[in-house]
PDB file of C-alpha atoms and ligand atoms in Angstrom:
ATOM      1  CA  MET A   1     -74.123  32.494 -47.163  1.00  0.00           C
ATOM      2  CA  GLU A   2     -76.156  31.974 -50.316  1.00  0.00           C
ATOM      3  CA  LYS A   3     -75.034  28.697 -51.858  1.00  0.00           C
ATOM      4  CA  ILE A   4     -73.411  26.212 -49.513  1.00  0.00           C
ATOM      5  CA  LEU A   5     -71.481  22.973 -50.079  1.00  0.00           C
ATOM      6  CA  VAL A   6     -71.365  20.703 -47.013  1.00  0.00           C
ATOM      7  CA  THR A   7     -68.767  17.909 -46.955  1.00  0.00           C
ATOM      8  CA  GLY A   8     -69.259  14.928 -44.635  1.00  0.00           C
ATOM      9  CA  SER A   9     -73.017  15.497 -44.789  1.00  0.00           C
ATOM     10  CA  LEU A  10     -73.953  12.057 -43.550  1.00  0.00           C
ATOM     11  CA  GLY A  11     -72.066  12.372 -40.262  1.00  0.00           C
ATOM     12  CA  GLN A  12     -73.411  13.397 -36.860  1.00  0.00           C
ATOM     13  CA  VAL A  13     -73.102  17.160 -37.441  1.00  0.00           C
ATOM     14  CA  GLY A  14     -73.573  17.097 -41.209  1.00  0.00           C
ATOM     15  CA  SER A  15     -76.923  15.347 -41.286  1.00  0.00           C
ATOM     16  CA  ALA A  16     -78.464  17.724 -38.744  1.00  0.00           C
ATOM     17  CA  LEU A  17     -76.829  20.813 -40.251  1.00  0.00           C
ATOM     18  CA  VAL A  18     -77.848  20.068 -43.846  1.00  0.00           C
ATOM     19  CA  MET A  19     -81.506  19.771 -42.843  1.00  0.00           C
ATOM     20  CA  LYS A  20     -81.388  23.037 -40.873  1.00  0.00           C
ATOM     21  CA  LEU A  21     -79.559  24.894 -43.663  1.00  0.00           C
ATOM     22  CA  ARG A  22     -82.082  23.638 -46.220  1.00  0.00           C
ATOM     23  CA  ARG A  23     -84.938  24.939 -44.075  1.00  0.00           C
ATOM     24  CA  GLU A  24     -83.273  28.343 -43.672  1.00  0.00           C
ATOM     25  CA  TYR A  25     -81.538  28.918 -47.037  1.00  0.00           C
ATOM     26  CA  GLY A  26     -83.723  26.840 -49.399  1.00  0.00           C
ATOM     27  CA  ALA A  27     -83.154  23.161 -50.234  1.00  0.00           C
ATOM     28  CA  GLU A  28     -81.704  23.908 -53.681  1.00  0.00           C
ATOM     29  CA  ASN A  29     -79.028  26.173 -52.150  1.00  0.00           C
ATOM     30  CA  VAL A  30     -77.502  23.517 -49.906  1.00  0.00           C
ATOM     31  CA  ILE A  31     -75.403  20.896 -51.694  1.00  0.00           C
ATOM     32  CA  ALA A  32     -74.869  17.929 -49.426  1.00  0.00           C
ATOM     33  CA  SER A  33     -71.954  15.593 -50.127  1.00  0.00           C
ATOM     34  CA  ASP A  34     -70.259  12.504 -48.734  1.00  0.00           C
ATOM     35  CA  ILE A  35     -68.227   9.532 -49.948  1.00  0.00           C
ATOM     36  CA  TYR A  36     -71.297   7.361 -50.469  1.00  0.00           C
ATOM     37  CA  GLN A  37     -74.960   7.883 -51.276  1.00  0.00           C
ATOM     38  CA  PRO A  38     -77.507   5.961 -49.254  1.00  0.00           C
ATOM     39  CA  GLY A  39     -81.177   6.861 -49.654  1.00  0.00           C
ATOM     40  CA  ASN A  40     -82.120   9.037 -46.682  1.00  0.00           C
ATOM     41  CA  GLU A  41     -83.502  12.505 -45.973  1.00  0.00           C
ATOM     42  CA  VAL A  42     -80.118  14.202 -46.558  1.00  0.00           C
ATOM     43  CA  THR A  43     -79.693  12.637 -50.000  1.00  0.00           C
ATOM     44  CA  GLU A  44     -83.362  12.989 -50.940  1.00  0.00           C
ATOM     45  CA  SER A  45     -84.320  16.461 -49.716  1.00  0.00           C
ATOM     46  CA  GLY A  46     -82.000  18.479 -51.981  1.00  0.00           C
ATOM     47  CA  PRO A  47     -78.912  18.294 -54.201  1.00  0.00           C
ATOM     48  CA  PHE A  48     -76.402  15.601 -53.240  1.00  0.00           C
ATOM     49  CA  GLU A  49     -72.935  14.799 -54.653  1.00  0.00           C
ATOM     50  CA  VAL A  50     -70.713  11.810 -53.999  1.00  0.00           C
ATOM     51  CA  LEU A  51     -67.463  13.501 -52.973  1.00  0.00           C
ATOM     52  CA  ASP A  52     -64.212  12.065 -51.638  1.00  0.00           C
ATOM     53  CA  VAL A  53     -62.369  15.112 -50.265  1.00  0.00           C
ATOM     54  CA  THR A  54     -58.999  13.389 -50.577  1.00  0.00           C
ATOM     55  CA  PHE A  55     -59.180  14.137 -54.332  1.00  0.00           C
ATOM     56  CA  GLU A  56     -58.499  17.838 -54.864  1.00  0.00           C
ATOM     57  CA  HIS A  57     -59.994  18.012 -58.361  1.00  0.00           C
ATOM     58  CA  LYS A  58     -63.265  16.505 -57.064  1.00  0.00           C
ATOM     59  CA  VAL A  59     -63.599  19.197 -54.395  1.00  0.00           C
ATOM     60  CA  TYR A  60     -62.808  21.892 -56.954  1.00  0.00           C
ATOM     61  CA  GLU A  61     -65.186  20.496 -59.601  1.00  0.00           C
ATOM     62  CA  THR A  62     -68.082  20.100 -57.156  1.00  0.00           C
ATOM     63  CA  ALA A  63     -67.693  23.641 -55.805  1.00  0.00           C
ATOM     64  CA  LYS A  64     -67.392  25.084 -59.322  1.00  0.00           C
ATOM     65  CA  LYS A  65     -70.293  23.074 -60.753  1.00  0.00           C
ATOM     66  CA  HIS A  66     -72.684  24.414 -58.110  1.00  0.00           C
ATOM     67  CA  GLN A  67     -71.077  27.887 -57.913  1.00  0.00           C
ATOM     68  CA  VAL A  68     -71.063  27.808 -54.136  1.00  0.00           C
ATOM     69  CA  ASP A  69     -69.969  30.805 -52.061  1.00  0.00           C
ATOM     70  CA  THR A  70     -69.392  28.787 -48.850  1.00  0.00           C
ATOM     71  CA  ILE A  71     -67.941  25.376 -47.991  1.00  0.00           C
ATOM     72  CA  ILE A  72     -68.772  23.883 -44.612  1.00  0.00           C
ATOM     73  CA  HIS A  73     -66.109  21.213 -44.372  1.00  0.00           C
ATOM     74  CA  LEU A  74     -67.174  18.447 -42.005  1.00  0.00           C
ATOM     75  CA  ALA A  75     -65.607  15.357 -43.618  1.00  0.00           C
ATOM     76  CA  GLY A  76     -63.013  13.886 -41.297  1.00  0.00           C
ATOM     77  CA  MET A  77     -61.972  11.140 -38.921  1.00  0.00           C
ATOM     78  CA  LEU A  78     -62.600  11.524 -35.157  1.00  0.00           C
ATOM     79  CA  SER A  79     -60.187  11.060 -32.253  1.00  0.00           C
ATOM     80  CA  ALA A  80     -60.460   7.393 -31.250  1.00  0.00           C
ATOM     81  CA  MET A  81     -60.469   6.077 -34.828  1.00  0.00           C
ATOM     82  CA  ALA A  82     -57.548   8.376 -35.672  1.00  0.00           C
ATOM     83  CA  GLU A  83     -55.481   6.682 -32.946  1.00  0.00           C
ATOM     84  CA  ILE A  84     -56.155   3.329 -34.624  1.00  0.00           C
ATOM     85  CA  LYS A  85     -55.448   4.648 -38.138  1.00  0.00           C
ATOM     86  CA  PRO A  86     -53.129   7.657 -37.674  1.00  0.00           C
ATOM     87  CA  LEU A  87     -51.781   7.803 -41.240  1.00  0.00           C
ATOM     88  CA  MET A  88     -55.220   7.546 -42.753  1.00  0.00           C
ATOM     89  CA  ALA A  89     -56.377  10.255 -40.344  1.00  0.00           C
ATOM     90  CA  TRP A  90     -53.607  12.578 -41.505  1.00  0.00           C
ATOM     91  CA  HIS A  91     -54.388  11.831 -45.156  1.00  0.00           C
ATOM     92  CA  LEU A  92     -58.123  12.492 -44.740  1.00  0.00           C
ATOM     93  CA  ASN A  93     -58.106  15.270 -42.156  1.00  0.00           C
ATOM     94  CA  MET A  94     -55.204  17.296 -43.539  1.00  0.00           C
ATOM     95  CA  GLY A  95     -55.541  16.390 -47.226  1.00  0.00           C
ATOM     96  CA  GLY A  96     -59.268  17.138 -47.196  1.00  0.00           C
ATOM     97  CA  LEU A  97     -58.807  20.507 -45.516  1.00  0.00           C
ATOM     98  CA  LEU A  98     -55.980  21.537 -47.823  1.00  0.00           C
ATOM     99  CA  HIS A  99     -58.100  20.690 -50.884  1.00  0.00           C
ATOM    100  CA  VAL A 100     -60.994  22.735 -49.530  1.00  0.00           C
ATOM    101  CA  LEU A 101     -58.693  25.688 -48.794  1.00  0.00           C
ATOM    102  CA  GLU A 102     -57.073  25.551 -52.239  1.00  0.00           C
ATOM    103  CA  THR A 103     -60.502  25.400 -53.885  1.00  0.00           C
ATOM    104  CA  ALA A 104     -61.622  28.331 -51.738  1.00  0.00           C
ATOM    105  CA  ARG A 105     -58.527  30.334 -52.707  1.00  0.00           C
ATOM    106  CA  GLU A 106     -59.054  29.719 -56.416  1.00  0.00           C
ATOM    107  CA  LEU A 107     -62.813  30.313 -56.470  1.00  0.00           C
ATOM    108  CA  GLY A 108     -63.136  33.011 -53.772  1.00  0.00           C
ATOM    109  CA  ILE A 109     -65.152  30.860 -51.361  1.00  0.00           C
ATOM    110  CA  LYS A 110     -65.754  31.282 -47.612  1.00  0.00           C
ATOM    111  CA  VAL A 111     -64.818  28.254 -45.431  1.00  0.00           C
ATOM    112  CA  PHE A 112     -66.004  26.786 -42.133  1.00  0.00           C
ATOM    113  CA  ALA A 113     -63.579  24.232 -40.685  1.00  0.00           C
ATOM    114  CA  PRO A 114     -64.410  22.642 -37.331  1.00  0.00           C
ATOM    115  CA  SER A 115     -61.772  22.364 -34.643  1.00  0.00           C
ATOM    116  CA  SER A 116     -62.296  20.630 -31.296  1.00  0.00           C
ATOM    117  CA  ILE A 117     -61.437  20.462 -27.601  1.00  0.00           C
ATOM    118  CA  ALA A 118     -58.971  17.884 -28.959  1.00  0.00           C
ATOM    119  CA  ALA A 119     -56.803  20.761 -30.201  1.00  0.00           C
ATOM    120  CA  PHE A 120     -55.631  21.059 -26.578  1.00  0.00           C
ATOM    121  CA  GLY A 121     -53.287  18.697 -24.764  1.00  0.00           C
ATOM    122  CA  PRO A 122     -51.902  17.596 -21.416  1.00  0.00           C
ATOM    123  CA  HIS A 123     -49.971  20.874 -20.863  1.00  0.00           C
ATOM    124  CA  THR A 124     -53.030  23.075 -21.488  1.00  0.00           C
ATOM    125  CA  PRO A 125     -54.701  24.702 -18.433  1.00  0.00           C
ATOM    126  CA  LYS A 126     -57.562  22.302 -17.664  1.00  0.00           C
ATOM    127  CA  GLU A 127     -60.172  24.607 -16.154  1.00  0.00           C
ATOM    128  CA  LYS A 128     -61.731  27.437 -18.164  1.00  0.00           C
ATOM    129  CA  THR A 129     -59.146  26.841 -20.873  1.00  0.00           C
ATOM    130  CA  PRO A 130     -58.370  30.248 -22.433  1.00  0.00           C
ATOM    131  CA  GLN A 131     -58.916  31.037 -26.093  1.00  0.00           C
ATOM    132  CA  LEU A 132     -55.189  31.552 -26.592  1.00  0.00           C
ATOM    133  CA  THR A 133     -53.005  29.154 -24.627  1.00  0.00           C
ATOM    134  CA  VAL A 134     -50.601  26.219 -24.839  1.00  0.00           C
ATOM    135  CA  GLN A 135     -52.077  23.575 -27.188  1.00  0.00           C
ATOM    136  CA  ARG A 136     -49.563  20.747 -27.914  1.00  0.00           C
ATOM    137  CA  PRO A 137     -52.129  17.908 -28.231  1.00  0.00           C
ATOM    138  CA  ALA A 138     -51.028  14.311 -27.687  1.00  0.00           C
ATOM    139  CA  THR A 139     -53.280  12.637 -30.297  1.00  0.00           C
ATOM    140  CA  MET A 140     -53.177  12.420 -34.089  1.00  0.00           C
ATOM    141  CA  TYR A 141     -56.661  13.965 -34.292  1.00  0.00           C
ATOM    142  CA  GLY A 142     -55.572  16.829 -32.020  1.00  0.00           C
ATOM    143  CA  ILE A 143     -52.447  17.402 -34.104  1.00  0.00           C
ATOM    144  CA  ASN A 144     -54.691  17.522 -37.204  1.00  0.00           C
ATOM    145  CA  LYS A 145     -56.955  20.061 -35.474  1.00  0.00           C
ATOM    146  CA  VAL A 146     -54.143  22.416 -34.404  1.00  0.00           C
ATOM    147  CA  THR A 147     -52.527  22.154 -37.838  1.00  0.00           C
ATOM    148  CA  GLY A 148     -55.927  22.838 -39.389  1.00  0.00           C
ATOM    149  CA  GLU A 149     -56.442  25.933 -37.254  1.00  0.00           C
ATOM    150  CA  LEU A 150     -53.009  27.263 -38.279  1.00  0.00           C
ATOM    151  CA  LEU A 151     -53.558  26.405 -41.943  1.00  0.00           C
ATOM    152  CA  CYS A 152     -56.894  28.244 -41.955  1.00  0.00           C
ATOM    153  CA  ASP A 153     -55.249  31.299 -40.363  1.00  0.00           C
ATOM    154  CA  TYR A 154     -52.484  31.096 -42.982  1.00  0.00           C
ATOM    155  CA  TYR A 155     -54.955  31.069 -45.883  1.00  0.00           C
ATOM    156  CA  PHE A 156     -56.726  34.055 -44.352  1.00  0.00           C
ATOM    157  CA  TYR A 157     -53.620  36.170 -43.788  1.00  0.00           C
ATOM    158  CA  LYS A 158     -51.735  35.140 -46.954  1.00  0.00           C
ATOM    159  CA  TYR A 159     -54.544  34.806 -49.498  1.00  0.00           C
ATOM    160  CA  GLY A 160     -57.513  36.569 -47.896  1.00  0.00           C
ATOM    161  CA  VAL A 161     -59.666  33.399 -47.801  1.00  0.00           C
ATOM    162  CA  ASP A 162     -62.507  34.042 -45.333  1.00  0.00           C
ATOM    163  CA  THR A 163     -61.864  31.078 -43.020  1.00  0.00           C
ATOM    164  CA  ARG A 164     -63.811  30.584 -39.772  1.00  0.00           C
ATOM    165  CA  GLY A 165     -63.917  27.821 -37.164  1.00  0.00           C
ATOM    166  CA  LEU A 166     -65.199  26.593 -33.811  1.00  0.00           C
ATOM    167  CA  ARG A 167     -63.598  24.342 -31.223  1.00  0.00           C
ATOM    168  CA  PHE A 168     -66.475  21.909 -30.723  1.00  0.00           C
ATOM    169  CA  PRO A 169     -66.918  20.114 -27.427  1.00  0.00           C
ATOM    170  CA  GLY A 170     -68.432  16.604 -27.434  1.00  0.00           C
ATOM    171  CA  LEU A 171     -71.700  16.902 -29.370  1.00  0.00           C
ATOM    172  CA  VAL A 172     -74.901  15.183 -28.294  1.00  0.00           C
ATOM    173  CA  SER A 173     -77.733  14.523 -30.758  1.00  0.00           C
ATOM    174  CA  TYR A 174     -80.395  12.010 -31.756  1.00  0.00           C
ATOM    175  CA  GLU A 175     -80.432  12.494 -35.562  1.00  0.00           C
ATOM    176  CA  ALA A 176     -77.325  10.546 -36.625  1.00  0.00           C
ATOM    177  CA  PRO A 177     -74.857   8.737 -34.355  1.00  0.00           C
ATOM    178  CA  PRO A 178     -71.243   9.894 -33.989  1.00  0.00           C
ATOM    179  CA  GLY A 179     -68.571   7.382 -34.984  1.00  0.00           C
ATOM    180  CA  GLY A 180     -65.037   6.873 -33.724  1.00  0.00           C
ATOM    181  CA  GLY A 181     -64.976   9.691 -31.166  1.00  0.00           C
ATOM    182  CA  THR A 182     -63.955   9.802 -27.512  1.00  0.00           C
ATOM    183  CA  THR A 183     -67.109  11.659 -26.472  1.00  0.00           C
ATOM    184  CA  ASP A 184     -69.423   9.131 -28.199  1.00  0.00           C
ATOM    185  CA  TYR A 185     -70.474   7.810 -24.770  1.00  0.00           C
ATOM    186  CA  ALA A 186     -72.570  10.944 -24.292  1.00  0.00           C
ATOM    187  CA  VAL A 187     -74.851   9.831 -27.140  1.00  0.00           C
ATOM    188  CA  GLU A 188     -74.760   6.067 -26.525  1.00  0.00           C
ATOM    189  CA  ILE A 189     -75.836   6.541 -22.907  1.00  0.00           C
ATOM    190  CA  TYR A 190     -79.211   8.029 -23.909  1.00  0.00           C
ATOM    191  CA  TYR A 191     -80.011   5.311 -26.465  1.00  0.00           C
ATOM    192  CA  GLU A 192     -79.092   2.508 -24.059  1.00  0.00           C
ATOM    193  CA  ALA A 193     -80.988   4.172 -21.212  1.00  0.00           C
ATOM    194  CA  ILE A 194     -84.118   3.970 -23.358  1.00  0.00           C
ATOM    195  CA  TRP A 195     -83.493   0.550 -24.904  1.00  0.00           C
ATOM    196  CA  LYS A 196     -81.822  -1.372 -22.044  1.00  0.00           C
ATOM    197  CA  LYS A 197     -82.207   0.785 -18.905  1.00  0.00           C
ATOM    198  CA  SER A 198     -78.478   0.307 -18.393  1.00  0.00           C
ATOM    199  CA  TYR A 199     -75.180   1.536 -19.837  1.00  0.00           C
ATOM    200  CA  THR A 200     -71.579   0.368 -19.578  1.00  0.00           C
ATOM    201  CA  CYS A 201     -69.420   3.445 -20.034  1.00  0.00           C
ATOM    202  CA  PHE A 202     -65.963   3.271 -21.624  1.00  0.00           C
ATOM    203  CA  LEU A 203     -64.768   6.385 -19.740  1.00  0.00           C
ATOM    204  CA  GLY A 204     -64.402   6.597 -15.964  1.00  0.00           C
ATOM    205  CA  PRO A 205     -67.227   8.092 -13.848  1.00  0.00           C
ATOM    206  CA  ARG A 206     -65.396  11.349 -13.069  1.00  0.00           C
ATOM    207  CA  THR A 207     -63.995  12.106 -16.536  1.00  0.00           C
ATOM    208  CA  ARG A 208     -65.026  15.729 -16.954  1.00  0.00           C
ATOM    209  CA  LEU A 209     -65.383  17.118 -20.489  1.00  0.00           C
ATOM    210  CA  ASP A 210     -67.244  19.937 -22.217  1.00  0.00           C
ATOM    211  CA  MET A 211     -70.397  18.878 -24.067  1.00  0.00           C
ATOM    212  CA  MET A 212     -72.985  20.636 -26.215  1.00  0.00           C
ATOM    213  CA  TYR A 213     -76.423  19.757 -27.546  1.00  0.00           C
ATOM    214  CA  MET A 214     -76.643  19.739 -31.343  1.00  0.00           C
ATOM    215  CA  PRO A 215     -79.124  22.645 -31.750  1.00  0.00           C
ATOM    216  CA  ASP A 216     -76.652  24.969 -29.982  1.00  0.00           C
ATOM    217  CA  ALA A 217     -73.792  23.721 -32.164  1.00  0.00           C
ATOM    218  CA  LEU A 218     -75.782  24.288 -35.381  1.00  0.00           C
ATOM    219  CA  ASN A 219     -76.820  27.786 -34.306  1.00  0.00           C
ATOM    220  CA  ALA A 220     -73.193  28.574 -33.486  1.00  0.00           C
ATOM    221  CA  VAL A 221     -72.017  27.528 -36.974  1.00  0.00           C
ATOM    222  CA  ILE A 222     -74.636  29.667 -38.718  1.00  0.00           C
ATOM    223  CA  GLN A 223     -74.179  32.655 -36.397  1.00  0.00           C
ATOM    224  CA  LEU A 224     -70.399  32.588 -36.862  1.00  0.00           C
ATOM    225  CA  MET A 225     -70.656  32.241 -40.646  1.00  0.00           C
ATOM    226  CA  GLU A 226     -73.143  35.125 -40.895  1.00  0.00           C
ATOM    227  CA  GLU A 227     -71.151  37.530 -38.672  1.00  0.00           C
ATOM    228  CA  ASP A 228     -69.332  40.512 -40.189  1.00  0.00           C
ATOM    229  CA  SER A 229     -65.786  39.531 -41.011  1.00  0.00           C
ATOM    230  CA  GLU A 230     -64.296  42.584 -39.221  1.00  0.00           C
ATOM    231  CA  LYS A 231     -65.779  41.520 -35.888  1.00  0.00           C
ATOM    232  CA  LEU A 232     -63.874  38.232 -35.798  1.00  0.00           C
ATOM    233  CA  THR A 233     -60.721  38.626 -33.726  1.00  0.00           C
ATOM    234  CA  CYS A 234     -59.933  34.881 -33.520  1.00  0.00           C
ATOM    235  CA  ARG A 235     -61.363  33.160 -36.609  1.00  0.00           C
ATOM    236  CA  ASN A 236     -59.612  29.785 -36.276  1.00  0.00           C
ATOM    237  CA  ALA A 237     -60.976  28.705 -34.010  1.00  0.00           C
ATOM    238  CA  TYR A 238     -63.353  30.021 -31.314  1.00  0.00           C
ATOM    239  CA  ASN A 239     -63.798  28.148 -28.017  1.00  0.00           C
ATOM    240  CA  ILE A 240     -67.485  27.376 -27.426  1.00  0.00           C
ATOM    241  CA  SER A 241     -69.059  25.545 -24.510  1.00  0.00           C
ATOM    242  CA  ALA A 242     -72.461  24.693 -23.053  1.00  0.00           C
ATOM    243  CA  MET A 243     -71.832  22.352 -20.108  1.00  0.00           C
ATOM    244  CA  SER A 244     -68.935  20.619 -18.386  1.00  0.00           C
ATOM    245  CA  VAL A 245     -70.044  17.145 -17.281  1.00  0.00           C
ATOM    246  CA  THR A 246     -68.913  13.674 -16.206  1.00  0.00           C
ATOM    247  CA  PRO A 247     -70.482  10.314 -17.177  1.00  0.00           C
ATOM    248  CA  GLU A 248     -71.633   9.953 -13.565  1.00  0.00           C
ATOM    249  CA  GLU A 249     -73.462  13.303 -13.648  1.00  0.00           C
ATOM    250  CA  MET A 250     -75.076  12.446 -16.976  1.00  0.00           C
ATOM    251  CA  GLY A 251     -76.213   9.105 -15.568  1.00  0.00           C
ATOM    252  CA  GLN A 252     -77.715  10.832 -12.504  1.00  0.00           C
ATOM    253  CA  GLU A 253     -79.633  13.232 -14.718  1.00  0.00           C
ATOM    254  CA  ILE A 254     -81.023  10.330 -16.788  1.00  0.00           C
ATOM    255  CA  LYS A 255     -82.034   8.549 -13.574  1.00  0.00           C
ATOM    256  CA  LYS A 256     -84.366  11.453 -12.752  1.00  0.00           C
ATOM    257  CA  HIS A 257     -86.421  10.406 -15.810  1.00  0.00           C
ATOM    258  CA  ILE A 258     -85.736   6.636 -15.760  1.00  0.00           C
ATOM    259  CA  PRO A 259     -85.378   5.641 -12.081  1.00  0.00           C
ATOM    260  CA  SER A 260     -84.428   2.034 -12.948  1.00  0.00           C
ATOM    261  CA  PHE A 261     -81.446   3.178 -15.066  1.00  0.00           C
ATOM    262  CA  VAL A 262     -78.137   1.690 -13.902  1.00  0.00           C
ATOM    263  CA  MET A 263     -74.628   2.393 -15.029  1.00  0.00           C
ATOM    264  CA  ASP A 264     -71.310   0.607 -14.743  1.00  0.00           C
ATOM    265  CA  TYR A 265     -67.862   1.178 -16.173  1.00  0.00           C
ATOM    266  CA  LYS A 266     -65.472  -0.800 -18.357  1.00  0.00           C
ATOM    267  CA  ILE A 267     -62.637   1.579 -19.118  1.00  0.00           C
ATOM    268  CA  ASP A 268     -61.183   1.675 -22.617  1.00  0.00           C
ATOM    269  CA  THR A 269     -57.601   2.762 -21.878  1.00  0.00           C
ATOM    270  CA  VAL A 270     -57.083   4.388 -25.294  1.00  0.00           C
ATOM    271  CA  ARG A 271     -60.156   6.591 -25.104  1.00  0.00           C
ATOM    272  CA  GLN A 272     -59.600   7.279 -21.401  1.00  0.00           C
ATOM    273  CA  SER A 273     -56.085   8.569 -22.024  1.00  0.00           C
ATOM    274  CA  ILE A 274     -57.364  10.748 -24.894  1.00  0.00           C
ATOM    275  CA  ALA A 275     -60.084  12.202 -22.636  1.00  0.00           C
ATOM    276  CA  ASP A 276     -57.596  12.755 -19.801  1.00  0.00           C
ATOM    277  CA  SER A 277     -55.456  14.884 -22.116  1.00  0.00           C
ATOM    278  CA  TRP A 278     -58.370  17.239 -22.928  1.00  0.00           C
ATOM    279  CA  PRO A 279     -59.616  20.234 -20.919  1.00  0.00           C
ATOM    280  CA  ASN A 280     -62.385  19.967 -18.316  1.00  0.00           C
ATOM    281  CA  SER A 281     -64.047  23.187 -19.481  1.00  0.00           C
ATOM    282  CA  LEU A 282     -63.408  25.933 -22.033  1.00  0.00           C
ATOM    283  CA  ASP A 283     -63.564  29.708 -21.636  1.00  0.00           C
ATOM    284  CA  ASP A 284     -65.832  30.838 -24.481  1.00  0.00           C
ATOM    285  CA  SER A 285     -65.817  34.565 -23.687  1.00  0.00           C
ATOM    286  CA  ALA A 286     -64.215  35.520 -27.042  1.00  0.00           C
ATOM    287  CA  ALA A 287     -67.123  33.898 -28.933  1.00  0.00           C
ATOM    288  CA  ARG A 288     -69.617  35.631 -26.635  1.00  0.00           C
ATOM    289  CA  MET A 289     -67.942  38.999 -27.104  1.00  0.00           C
ATOM    290  CA  ASP A 290     -67.209  38.887 -30.860  1.00  0.00           C
ATOM    291  CA  TRP A 291     -70.438  37.382 -32.241  1.00  0.00           C
ATOM    292  CA  GLY A 292     -72.815  36.908 -29.324  1.00  0.00           C
ATOM    293  CA  PHE A 293     -72.493  33.155 -28.812  1.00  0.00           C
ATOM    294  CA  SER A 294     -74.763  31.787 -26.108  1.00  0.00           C
ATOM    295  CA  ALA A 295     -75.868  28.169 -25.535  1.00  0.00           C
ATOM    296  CA  GLU A 296     -79.493  27.448 -24.700  1.00  0.00           C
ATOM    297  CA  PHE A 297     -79.205  23.844 -23.468  1.00  0.00           C
ATOM    298  CA  ASP A 298     -77.688  22.757 -20.153  1.00  0.00           C
ATOM    299  CA  LEU A 299     -77.503  19.128 -18.976  1.00  0.00           C
ATOM    300  CA  GLU A 300     -81.018  19.137 -17.555  1.00  0.00           C
ATOM    301  CA  LYS A 301     -82.694  20.585 -20.640  1.00  0.00           C
ATOM    302  CA  MET A 302     -80.660  18.461 -23.050  1.00  0.00           C
ATOM    303  CA  THR A 303     -81.435  15.230 -21.176  1.00  0.00           C
ATOM    304  CA  LYS A 304     -85.165  15.907 -21.221  1.00  0.00           C
ATOM    305  CA  ASP A 305     -85.082  16.677 -24.962  1.00  0.00           C
ATOM    306  CA  MET A 306     -82.923  13.646 -25.848  1.00  0.00           C
ATOM    307  CA  LEU A 307     -85.153  11.242 -23.932  1.00  0.00           C
ATOM    308  CA  GLU A 308     -88.272  12.701 -25.519  1.00  0.00           C
ATOM    309  CA  ASN A 309     -86.906  12.478 -29.065  1.00  0.00           C
ATOM    310  CA  ILE A 310     -85.125   9.118 -29.239  1.00  0.00           C
TER     311      ILE A 310
HETATM  312  C1  AKB B   1     -64.260  13.198 -30.568  1.00  0.00           C
HETATM  313  O1  AKB B   1     -64.595  12.677 -29.499  1.00  0.00           O
HETATM  314  O2  AKB B   1     -63.303  12.824 -31.245  1.00  0.00           O
HETATM  315  C2  AKB B   1     -65.044  14.411 -31.038  1.00  0.00           C
HETATM  316  C3  AKB B   1     -64.393  15.675 -30.604  1.00  0.00           C
HETATM  317  C4  AKB B   1     -64.461  16.101 -29.203  1.00  0.00           C
HETATM  318  O3  AKB B   1     -63.825  16.355 -31.408  1.00  0.00           O
HETATM  319  N1  AKB B   1     -66.374  14.345 -30.583  1.00  0.00           N
END
């Protein structure tokens, strides 16, 4: 990667990734973009473009103007919000991706498109979910993710566009909050533990899901994008995982640092049913084998780091 356009730069992944890319590739070589422009470190520390990915010509013009060789496409709507606004989710998630892929085809650009544990569904094997298995998700977001994976494969095989992707677990970070996701509890819990010494969780205590700390997710994106194309046997998209945890286990880990921390539960039935349709843990052996993926943070290490940095 030499010149990179990041869409959705102000989101949870985008804001952390843009800053890391600017440190590693040079600020002027990382063009951040999003649908609005507040004044913050992402908009101030390097080039920034206001970009609504639902307009194809805007994606094309921005990529051409900056002569980028890579688009990291993070703009999109997450699972819980997509259940509230399914048509808008389709429009943004599928329209945005298609515009990025068409731009990439025309200008010879490499693409990163994130998938998710949401690409799996109730008929998927729940434990150590294989790389290649039944998907059939039950949510609009999941349907968008599976369709996106297939579309990226299609552009690779039909047009030779160098598409790559990861199936992200729930991501935990302290830089920017997530919004509209089912795994958002795993970020909220740390903030409320510090601010209020208590947290009311919207998922049940034993809801087991894969999670990952942001530094591991960012390293995975860069490692995958820098790997030789011939080594990638899966492309869209690789399972990756760092830990498989429940809200109860996360709460117990926080309690080791904040003994007065208490937790209770008020289940949100929409988000609970989304979480129940997702795997408990993913098998990430293909990512380990093909490009050496390995996560550094487990629950213990992540909790310590989150509590120190918030
Ligand atoms: C969400 O909860 O929607 C996301 C995801 C797992 O893709 N964090």
